[in-house]
C-alpha positions as CSV (number, residue, x, y, z in Angstrom):
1,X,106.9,108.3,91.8
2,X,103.9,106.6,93.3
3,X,104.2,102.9,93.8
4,X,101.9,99.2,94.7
5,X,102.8,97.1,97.0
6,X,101.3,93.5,96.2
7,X,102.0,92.0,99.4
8,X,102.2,93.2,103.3
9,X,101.8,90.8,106.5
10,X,100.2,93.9,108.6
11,X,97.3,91.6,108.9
12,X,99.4,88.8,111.0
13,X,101.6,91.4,113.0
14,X,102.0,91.2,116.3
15,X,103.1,94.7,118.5
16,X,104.0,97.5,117.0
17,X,102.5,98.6,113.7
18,X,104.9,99.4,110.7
19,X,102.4,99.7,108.4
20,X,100.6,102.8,108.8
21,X,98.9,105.1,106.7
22,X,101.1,107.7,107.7
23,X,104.3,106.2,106.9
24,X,102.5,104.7,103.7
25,X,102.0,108.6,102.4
26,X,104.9,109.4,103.4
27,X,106.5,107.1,101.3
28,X,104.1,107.6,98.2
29,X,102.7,104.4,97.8
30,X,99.1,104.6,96.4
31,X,97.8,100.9,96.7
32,X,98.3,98.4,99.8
33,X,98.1,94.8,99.2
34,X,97.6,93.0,102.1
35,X,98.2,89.2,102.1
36,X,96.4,86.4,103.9
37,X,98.4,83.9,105.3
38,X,96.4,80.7,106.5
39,X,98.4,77.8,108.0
40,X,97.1,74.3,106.7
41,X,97.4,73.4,111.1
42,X,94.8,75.7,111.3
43,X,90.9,75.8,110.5
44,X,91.5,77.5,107.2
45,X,88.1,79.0,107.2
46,X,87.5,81.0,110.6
47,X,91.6,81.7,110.1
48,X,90.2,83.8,106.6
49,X,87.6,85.4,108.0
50,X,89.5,86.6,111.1
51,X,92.2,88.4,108.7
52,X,89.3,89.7,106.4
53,X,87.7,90.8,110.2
54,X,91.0,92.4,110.5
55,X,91.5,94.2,106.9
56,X,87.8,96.1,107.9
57,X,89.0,96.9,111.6
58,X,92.3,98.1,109.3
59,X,90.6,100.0,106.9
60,X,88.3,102.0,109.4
61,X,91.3,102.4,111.7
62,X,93.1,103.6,109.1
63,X,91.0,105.5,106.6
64,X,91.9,103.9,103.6
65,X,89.9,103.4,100.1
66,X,89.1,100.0,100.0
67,X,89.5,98.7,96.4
68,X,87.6,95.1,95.5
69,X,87.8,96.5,91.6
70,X,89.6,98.6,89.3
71,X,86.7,101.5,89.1
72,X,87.7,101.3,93.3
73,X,90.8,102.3,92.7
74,X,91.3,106.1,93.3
75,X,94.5,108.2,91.7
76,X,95.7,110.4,94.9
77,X,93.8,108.1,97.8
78,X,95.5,105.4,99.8
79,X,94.0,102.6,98.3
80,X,93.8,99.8,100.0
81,X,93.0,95.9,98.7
82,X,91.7,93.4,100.6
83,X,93.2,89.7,101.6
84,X,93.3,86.5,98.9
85,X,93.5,82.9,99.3
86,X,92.9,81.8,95.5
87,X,89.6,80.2,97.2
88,X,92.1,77.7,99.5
89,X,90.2,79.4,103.2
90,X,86.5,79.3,101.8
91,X,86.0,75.7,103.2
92,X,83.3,75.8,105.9
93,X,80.1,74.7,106.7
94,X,77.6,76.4,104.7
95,X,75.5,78.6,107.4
96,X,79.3,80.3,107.9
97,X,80.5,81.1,104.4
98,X,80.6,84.4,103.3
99,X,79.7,85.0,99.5
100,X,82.7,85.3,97.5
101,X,84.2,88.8,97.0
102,X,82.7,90.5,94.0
103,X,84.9,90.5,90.7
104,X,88.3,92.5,90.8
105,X,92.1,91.6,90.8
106,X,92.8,87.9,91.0
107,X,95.0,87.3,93.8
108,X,98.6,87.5,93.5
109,X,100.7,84.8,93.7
110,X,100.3,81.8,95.8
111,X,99.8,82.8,99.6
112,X,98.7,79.5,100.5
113,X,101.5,77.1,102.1
């Protein structure tokens, strides 16, 4: 049985990765959710763009699908989704801000503490 997981801390690890596409297939999971955490003692902002920086180092790295949508989303892929932050990170002075992600899946629960 193939499974989601809606939340992983890959992005914030530190030494040796656990979460690898390998041990991902191995265990049959078809979509990664990969969570954001942004401290408020930090500058929210460049915090969120470092992890998404990291998710697109992650995804290359890896070879995963990315999936920003549901017609993303690919039966017998490694799907990937990227970070959320409910719009708490996208603070920032406006010759830095990204535009917002294009529709999919809302985030999933409250990452922000």
């Amino acid at each position: 049985m193939r499974y989601c997981d809606l939340h992983c801390d890959a992005l914030t690890q530190t030494g040796e990765r656990q979460v690898t596409k390998e041990n991902l297939q191995a265990g049959e999971c078809a979509l990664q959710c990969f969570a954001a955490f942004v401290s408020s003692r930090e500058d929210r902002f460049s915090s969120a763009l470092s992890l998404c920086d990291r998710f697109d180092e992650l995804i290359a790295r890896e070879g995963y699908r990315p999936v920003r949508s549901a017609s993303d989303f690919a039966e017998g892929e490694l799907c990937a989704m990227p970070p959320g932050e409910a719009g708490a990170a996208r603070a920032g002075p406006p010759q830095t801000r990204r535009p917002p992600p294009p529709p999919g899946p809302p985030p999933i629960g409250p990452t922000n503490r």
